PDB file of C-alpha atoms in Angstrom:
ATOM      1  CA  THR A  17      -6.241  -1.755  -1.956  1.00 55.00           C
ATOM      2  CA  ALA A  18      -8.672  -3.650  -4.869  1.00 59.00           C
ATOM      3  CA  ILE A  19     -11.729  -2.633  -6.382  1.00 62.00           C
ATOM      4  CA  VAL A  20     -14.368  -5.464  -6.140  1.00 62.00           C
ATOM      5  CA  GLU A  21     -16.477  -5.083  -9.390  1.00 64.00           C
ATOM      6  CA  ASP A  22     -18.781  -7.613  -8.114  1.00 64.00           C
ATOM      7  CA  ILE A  23     -21.117  -6.111  -5.167  1.00 72.00           C
ATOM      8  CA  ASP A  24     -22.429  -9.477  -4.367  1.00 73.00           C
ATOM      9  CA  ILE A  25     -19.296 -10.112  -2.146  1.00 74.00           C
ATOM     10  CA  TYR A  26     -19.630  -6.786  -0.197  1.00 78.00           C
ATOM     11  CA  GLU A  27     -23.220  -7.707   0.481  1.00 81.00           C
ATOM     12  CA  ALA A  28     -22.431 -11.050   1.725  1.00 79.00           C
ATOM     13  CA  LEU A  29     -19.777 -10.441   3.916  1.00 81.00           C
ATOM     14  CA  ASN A  30     -22.049  -7.238   5.315  1.00 85.00           C
ATOM     15  CA  ILE A  31     -25.050  -9.832   5.679  1.00 86.00           C
ATOM     16  CA  ARG A  32     -22.597 -12.131   7.741  1.00 87.00           C
ATOM     17  CA  ASP A  33     -21.940  -9.735  10.260  1.00 92.00           C
ATOM     18  CA  ALA A  34     -25.567 -10.262  11.750  1.00 92.00           C
ATOM     19  CA  PHE A  35     -24.969 -13.836  12.227  1.00 91.00           C
ATOM     20  CA  SER A  36     -23.892 -16.330  14.988  1.00 92.00           C
ATOM     21  CA  PRO A  37     -20.603 -18.413  14.357  1.00 89.00           C
ATOM     22  CA  ASP A  38     -22.745 -21.114  13.454  1.00 86.00           C
ATOM     23  CA  MET A  39     -25.191 -19.392  11.213  1.00 86.00           C
ATOM     24  CA  ASP A  40     -28.313 -20.492  13.142  1.00 89.00           C
ATOM     25  CA  TRP A  41     -28.795 -17.261  15.097  1.00 92.00           C
ATOM     26  CA  GLN A  42     -29.379 -13.750  13.760  1.00 94.00           C
ATOM     27  CA  VAL A  43     -29.058 -10.367  15.464  1.00 95.00           C
ATOM     28  CA  PHE A  44     -30.995  -7.078  14.751  1.00 95.00           C
ATOM     29  CA  SER A  45     -32.664  -3.983  16.201  1.00 94.00           C
ATOM     30  CA  GLU A  46     -36.559  -3.052  16.132  1.00 91.00           C
ATOM     31  CA  HIS A  47     -38.966  -0.423  17.536  1.00 86.00           C
ATOM     32  CA  ASP A  48     -41.873  -1.687  19.582  1.00 78.00           C
ATOM     33  CA  GLU A  49     -45.074   0.111  19.818  1.00 77.00           C
ATOM     34  CA  ASN A  50     -44.055   1.957  23.225  1.00 78.00           C
ATOM     35  CA  GLU A  51     -41.366   3.741  21.392  1.00 83.00           C
ATOM     36  CA  MET A  52     -38.793   1.428  22.847  1.00 92.00           C
ATOM     37  CA  SER A  53     -35.849   0.112  21.061  1.00 94.00           C
ATOM     38  CA  ASP A  54     -35.056  -3.713  21.201  1.00 95.00           C
ATOM     39  CA  LEU A  55     -31.683  -5.920  20.550  1.00 95.00           C
ATOM     40  CA  VAL A  56     -33.073  -8.974  19.222  1.00 95.00           C
ATOM     41  CA  ILE A  57     -31.852 -12.336  18.390  1.00 95.00           C
ATOM     42  CA  ARG A  58     -33.929 -15.078  16.212  1.00 94.00           C
ATOM     43  CA  LYS A  59     -33.180 -18.584  15.879  1.00 92.00           C
ATOM     44  CA  ASN A  60     -33.683 -19.224  12.202  1.00 81.00           C
ATOM     45  CA  SER A  61     -34.435 -23.095  12.177  1.00 79.00           C
ATOM     46  CA  ILE A  62     -37.283 -22.831  14.444  1.00 81.00           C
ATOM     47  CA  GLU A  63     -38.322 -19.338  13.770  1.00 79.00           C
ATOM     48  CA  TRP A  64     -38.082 -18.402  17.241  1.00 88.00           C
ATOM     49  CA  GLU A  65     -37.133 -14.962  18.799  1.00 91.00           C
ATOM     50  CA  GLU A  66     -35.580 -13.553  22.292  1.00 93.00           C
ATOM     51  CA  VAL A  67     -35.387  -9.644  23.166  1.00 93.00           C
ATOM     52  CA  LEU A  68     -32.088  -9.266  24.945  1.00 95.00           C
ATOM     53  CA  LEU A  69     -32.804  -5.807  26.182  1.00 93.00           C
ATOM     54  CA  SER A  70     -34.982  -2.765  25.727  1.00 93.00           C
ATOM     55  CA  THR A  71     -34.226   0.999  26.004  1.00 94.00           C
ATOM     56  CA  PRO A  72     -35.604   4.354  24.975  1.00 93.00           C
ATOM     57  CA  GLU A  73     -32.657   4.976  23.439  1.00 93.00           C
ATOM     58  CA  HIS A  74     -31.962   4.063  19.880  1.00 94.00           C
ATOM     59  CA  ILE A  75     -30.427   0.643  18.985  1.00 96.00           C
ATOM     60  CA  VAL A  76     -28.608   0.629  15.688  1.00 95.00           C
ATOM     61  CA  ASP A  77     -26.038  -1.681  13.710  1.00 95.00           C
ATOM     62  CA  SER A  78     -25.925  -4.659  15.918  1.00 96.00           C
ATOM     63  CA  ALA A  79     -23.249  -7.383  14.793  1.00 96.00           C
ATOM     64  CA  TRP A  80     -22.527 -10.835  16.075  1.00 95.00           C
ATOM     65  CA  SER A  81     -19.133 -11.987  16.783  1.00 95.00           C
ATOM     66  CA  PRO A  82     -17.762 -14.714  14.369  1.00 91.00           C
ATOM     67  CA  GLN A  83     -16.201 -16.383  17.596  1.00 91.00           C
ATOM     68  CA  ASP A  84     -18.304 -16.516  20.236  1.00 92.00           C
ATOM     69  CA  ASN A  85     -21.671 -15.105  21.690  1.00 94.00           C
ATOM     70  CA  GLN A  86     -20.785 -11.433  21.961  1.00 96.00           C
ATOM     71  CA  ILE A  87     -22.959  -8.752  20.303  1.00 97.00           C
ATOM     72  CA  GLY A  88     -21.874  -5.347  19.260  1.00 97.00           C
ATOM     73  CA  TYR A  89     -24.032  -2.578  19.058  1.00 97.00           C
ATOM     74  CA  ILE A  90     -24.424   1.175  19.093  1.00 96.00           C
ATOM     75  CA  LEU A  91     -26.609   2.939  21.299  1.00 96.00           C
ATOM     76  CA  LYS A  92     -27.762   6.662  20.097  1.00 95.00           C
ATOM     77  CA  THR A  93     -28.296   8.895  23.013  1.00 91.00           C
ATOM     78  CA  ASP A  94     -29.138  12.841  23.230  1.00 89.00           C
ATOM     79  CA  GLN A  95     -25.725  13.274  24.782  1.00 90.00           C
ATOM     80  CA  SER A  96     -23.397  10.655  22.781  1.00 92.00           C
ATOM     81  CA  ASN A  97     -22.987   7.812  20.640  1.00 95.00           C
ATOM     82  CA  GLU A  98     -22.016   4.639  22.497  1.00 96.00           C
ATOM     83  CA  PHE A  99     -20.374   1.245  21.506  1.00 95.00           C
ATOM     84  CA  HIS A 100     -21.768  -1.667  23.704  1.00 97.00           C
ATOM     85  CA  ILE A 101     -20.930  -5.172  24.010  1.00 97.00           C
ATOM     86  CA  PHE A 102     -23.871  -7.654  25.198  1.00 97.00           C
ATOM     87  CA  ASP A 103     -22.207 -10.906  26.219  1.00 96.00           C
ATOM     88  CA  LEU A 104     -25.095 -13.729  25.687  1.00 95.00           C
ATOM     89  CA  ASP A 105     -23.619 -16.267  28.007  1.00 94.00           C
ATOM     90  CA  THR A 106     -23.519 -13.866  31.095  1.00 95.00           C
ATOM     91  CA  GLY A 107     -26.391 -11.690  30.045  1.00 94.00           C
ATOM     92  CA  ARG A 108     -23.941  -8.662  31.077  1.00 95.00           C
ATOM     93  CA  ASP A 109     -24.068  -5.593  28.695  1.00 96.00           C
ATOM     94  CA  ARG A 110     -20.972  -3.351  28.943  1.00 95.00           C
ATOM     95  CA  LEU A 111     -20.334   0.194  27.416  1.00 96.00           C
ATOM     96  CA  LEU A 112     -16.965  -0.084  25.475  1.00 96.00           C
ATOM     97  CA  ILE A 113     -16.642   3.580  23.989  1.00 95.00           C
ATOM     98  CA  ARG A 114     -18.498   6.741  24.382  1.00 95.00           C
ATOM     99  CA  GLU A 115     -18.373   9.166  21.275  1.00 93.00           C
ATOM    100  CA  ILE A 116     -19.619  12.873  20.660  1.00 92.00           C
ATOM    101  CA  GLN A 117     -19.429  12.709  17.069  1.00 91.00           C
ATOM    102  CA  GLU A 118     -21.731  10.024  15.232  1.00 92.00           C
ATOM    103  CA  ILE A 119     -20.565   6.567  14.701  1.00 94.00           C
ATOM    104  CA  GLY A 120     -22.036   3.457  12.753  1.00 93.00           C
ATOM    105  CA  HIS A 121     -21.931   0.308  11.044  1.00 93.00           C
ATOM    106  CA  LEU A 122     -19.908  -2.073  13.446  1.00 93.00           C
ATOM    107  CA  SER A 123     -18.059  -5.111  11.586  1.00 93.00           C
ATOM    108  CA  TRP A 124     -15.891  -7.718  13.815  1.00 93.00           C
ATOM    109  CA  SER A 125     -12.480  -8.835  12.854  1.00 90.00           C
ATOM    110  CA  PRO A 126     -12.210 -12.542  11.919  1.00 87.00           C
ATOM    111  CA  ASP A 127     -10.799 -13.408  15.406  1.00 89.00           C
ATOM    112  CA  GLY A 128     -13.147 -11.500  17.234  1.00 92.00           C
ATOM    113  CA  GLU A 129     -10.515  -9.237  19.061  1.00 93.00           C
ATOM    114  CA  VAL A 130     -11.131  -6.031  16.973  1.00 93.00           C
ATOM    115  CA  LEU A 131     -14.121  -4.111  15.861  1.00 94.00           C
ATOM    116  CA  VAL A 132     -14.083  -1.532  12.925  1.00 92.00           C
ATOM    117  CA  TYR A 133     -16.477   1.650  12.589  1.00 93.00           C
ATOM    118  CA  TRP A 134     -16.771   4.819  10.830  1.00 91.00           C
ATOM    119  CA  LYS A 135     -17.020   8.152  12.866  1.00 91.00           C
ATOM    120  CA  GLY A 136     -17.997  11.647  11.699  1.00 88.00           C
ATOM    121  CA  GLY A 137     -20.508  13.506   9.777  1.00 76.00           C
ATOM    122  CA  GLY A 138     -21.214  14.755   6.352  1.00 73.00           C
ATOM    123  CA  GLN A 139     -18.149  14.585   4.165  1.00 74.00           C
ATOM    124  CA  GLU A 140     -15.872  13.793   7.344  1.00 81.00           C
ATOM    125  CA  LYS A 141     -16.302  10.254   8.025  1.00 86.00           C
ATOM    126  CA  GLU A 142     -13.494   8.165   9.162  1.00 87.00           C
ATOM    127  CA  LEU A 143     -12.690   4.744   9.681  1.00 88.00           C
ATOM    128  CA  TRP A 144     -11.573   3.838  13.139  1.00 91.00           C
ATOM    129  CA  MET A 145     -11.065   0.349  15.014  1.00 91.00           C
ATOM    130  CA  VAL A 146     -11.419  -0.252  18.595  1.00 94.00           C
ATOM    131  CA  ALA A 147      -9.862  -3.456  20.834  1.00 94.00           C
ATOM    132  CA  LEU A 148     -12.134  -5.616  22.481  1.00 94.00           C
ATOM    133  CA  SER A 149      -9.646  -6.156  25.355  1.00 93.00           C
ATOM    134  CA  ASN A 150      -8.689  -2.473  26.496  1.00 94.00           C
ATOM    135  CA  ALA A 151     -10.960  -0.268  24.173  1.00 94.00           C
ATOM    136  CA  LYS A 152      -7.892   1.303  22.718  1.00 94.00           C
ATOM    137  CA  LYS A 153      -8.899   3.271  19.303  1.00 94.00           C
ATOM    138  CA  THR A 154      -6.519   3.288  16.174  1.00 91.00           C
ATOM    139  CA  GLN A 155      -7.868   5.570  13.322  1.00 89.00           C
ATOM    140  CA  ILE A 156      -7.272   3.948  10.015  1.00 85.00           C
ATOM    141  CA  SER A 157      -8.321   6.594   7.406  1.00 79.00           C
ATOM    142  CA  THR A 158      -8.270  10.687   7.711  1.00 70.00           C
ATOM    143  CA  SER A 159     -11.609  12.830   7.358  1.00 65.00           C
ATOM    144  CA  PHE A 160     -10.436  13.676   3.897  1.00 69.00           C
ATOM    145  CA  SER A 161     -11.163  10.212   2.793  1.00 71.00           C
ATOM    146  CA  ASN A 162     -15.100  10.474   3.743  1.00 74.00           C
ATOM    147  CA  THR A 163     -14.935   6.524   3.935  1.00 80.00           C
ATOM    148  CA  TRP A 164     -17.788   4.366   5.375  1.00 83.00           C
ATOM    149  CA  ASN A 165     -19.855   1.263   6.154  1.00 86.00           C
ATOM    150  CA  PRO A 166     -16.635  -0.616   6.446  1.00 87.00           C
ATOM    151  CA  VAL A 167     -16.880  -4.353   6.512  1.00 87.00           C
ATOM    152  CA  TRP A 168     -14.108  -6.902   7.971  1.00 84.00           C
ATOM    153  CA  GLY A 169     -14.883 -10.089   6.233  1.00 71.00           C
ATOM    154  CA  LYS A 170     -15.134 -13.585   7.997  1.00 73.00           C
ATOM    155  CA  PRO A 171     -14.877 -16.828   5.857  1.00 65.00           C
ATOM    156  CA  LEU A 172     -17.534 -17.430   3.049  1.00 59.00           C
ATOM    157  CA  THR A 173     -16.576 -20.989   2.430  1.00 50.00           C
ATOM    158  CA  PRO A 174     -16.840 -20.943  -0.229  1.00 43.00           C
ATOM    159  CA  PHE A 175     -18.267 -17.624  -2.200  1.00 41.00           C
ATOM    160  CA  VAL A 176     -19.159 -18.230  -5.992  1.00 44.00           C
ATOM    161  CA  SER A 177     -18.833 -15.728  -8.367  1.00 45.00           C
ATOM    162  CA  GLU A 178     -20.935 -14.974 -11.270  1.00 50.00           C
ATOM    163  CA  ASP A 179     -18.717 -16.768 -13.592  1.00 51.00           C
ATOM    164  CA  GLU A 180     -19.448 -19.787 -11.133  1.00 49.00           C
ATOM    165  CA  GLN A 181     -15.875 -19.957  -9.689  1.00 49.00           C
ATOM    166  CA  GLU A 182     -15.352 -20.323  -6.006  1.00 45.00           C
ATOM    167  CA  THR A 183     -12.887 -18.654  -3.566  1.00 44.00           C
ATOM    168  CA  SER A 184     -12.520 -18.092  -0.042  1.00 44.00           C
ATOM    169  CA  VAL A 185     -12.738 -14.546   1.278  1.00 43.00           C
ATOM    170  CA  GLU A 186     -11.096 -14.127   4.515  1.00 42.00           C
ATOM    171  CA  ALA A 187     -10.006 -11.218   6.335  1.00 37.00           C
ATOM    172  CA  LEU A 188     -11.060  -8.274   4.214  1.00 44.00           C
ATOM    173  CA  LEU A 189     -11.704  -4.811   5.203  1.00 50.00           C
ATOM    174  CA  GLY A 190     -14.676  -3.200   2.996  1.00 53.00           C
ATOM    175  CA  GLN A 191     -15.300   0.375   2.805  1.00 55.00           C
ATOM    176  CA  ILE A 192     -17.609   2.991   0.507  1.00 54.00           C
ATOM    177  CA  LYS A 193     -15.625   5.758  -0.657  1.00 57.00           C
ATOM    178  CA  CYS A 194     -17.558   9.013  -2.072  1.00 53.00           C
ATOM    179  CA  ARG A 195     -16.327  10.654  -5.203  1.00 57.00           C
ATOM    180  CA  ASP A 196     -16.691  14.434  -5.659  1.00 56.00           C
ATOM    181  CA  ASP A 197     -19.228  13.818  -8.636  1.00 55.00           C
ATOM    182  CA  GLY A 198     -21.256  11.962  -6.121  1.00 50.00           C
ATOM    183  CA  SER A 199     -20.268   8.133  -7.283  1.00 50.00           C
ATOM    184  CA  PHE A 200     -18.739   5.855  -5.028  1.00 51.00           C
ATOM    185  CA  ASP A 201     -16.378   3.041  -4.663  1.00 57.00           C
ATOM    186  CA  ILE A 202     -16.580   0.077  -3.005  1.00 55.00           C
ATOM    187  CA  SER A 203     -12.774  -1.422  -2.011  1.00 54.00           C
ATOM    188  CA  PHE A 204     -11.171  -3.939  -0.197  1.00 51.00           C
ATOM    189  CA  LEU A 205      -7.780  -4.036   1.650  1.00 48.00           C
ATOM    190  CA  VAL A 206      -7.052  -7.428   0.486  1.00 40.00           C
ATOM    191  CA  ASN A 207      -5.237 -10.047   2.724  1.00 39.00           C
ATOM    192  CA  ASN A 208      -6.564 -13.262   1.208  1.00 39.00           C
ATOM    193  CA  LEU A 209      -7.954 -13.299  -2.230  1.00 39.00           C
ATOM    194  CA  ASP A 210      -7.406 -15.309  -5.392  1.00 42.00           C
ATOM    195  CA  GLU A 211      -6.439 -12.456  -7.833  1.00 40.00           C
ATOM    196  CA  ALA A 212      -6.667 -14.592 -10.769  1.00 39.00           C
ATOM    197  CA  GLN A 213     -10.570 -14.174 -10.274  1.00 37.00           C
ATOM    198  CA  ASN A 214     -12.315 -11.978 -12.606  1.00 32.00           C
ATOM    199  CA  HIS A 215     -14.085  -9.577 -10.198  1.00 36.00           C
ATOM    200  CA  ILE A 216     -11.083  -8.500  -8.418  1.00 34.00           C
ATOM    201  CA  LYS A 217      -8.759  -5.750  -9.864  1.00 31.00           C
ATOM    202  CA  LYS A 218      -5.768  -4.291  -8.564  1.00 29.00           C
ATOM    203  CA  ILE A 219      -5.361  -0.456  -8.399  1.00 26.00           C
TER     204      ILE A 219
END
């Protein structure tokens, strides 16, 4: 694990999850005047929007696959929290998993085969992964660590640090961890980072 002292890396990777592989489209959710929740895509080059689906339930935490036109999102209902995948090429929307506990902050792996998210509530949030192919879930962290808002990094080519040195950021798993005193750490499981960069520190 490494602490990233420059928060801009985390923010850049977090923003990257909302964009299509070519960075020309962005996905987000919004509520309309009829209290419907919409899953929306926006083409940035011509400022054009399209509503993919509308529901009276609550759509949150949408994320675009880094490999194709699949969008993951969370649907919050009165009974459960559902993890859906919307395929733009076919228009098909499918339920991947359903959880009684609260879930949030989806993030795709660089190969588009796995997604990471947090599950739980209060001071007992855990990190989990789920495979797109068979919906198999794998727990990453325990409830004792209270980790949340994971970001599985996709290539930022290149990322320019505050000291104006360039580095390639690939295949990271970022997370926020709360301390007992109310402060927090942003950390990453590092797969490929130039450790000589000033903003990376091993612990």
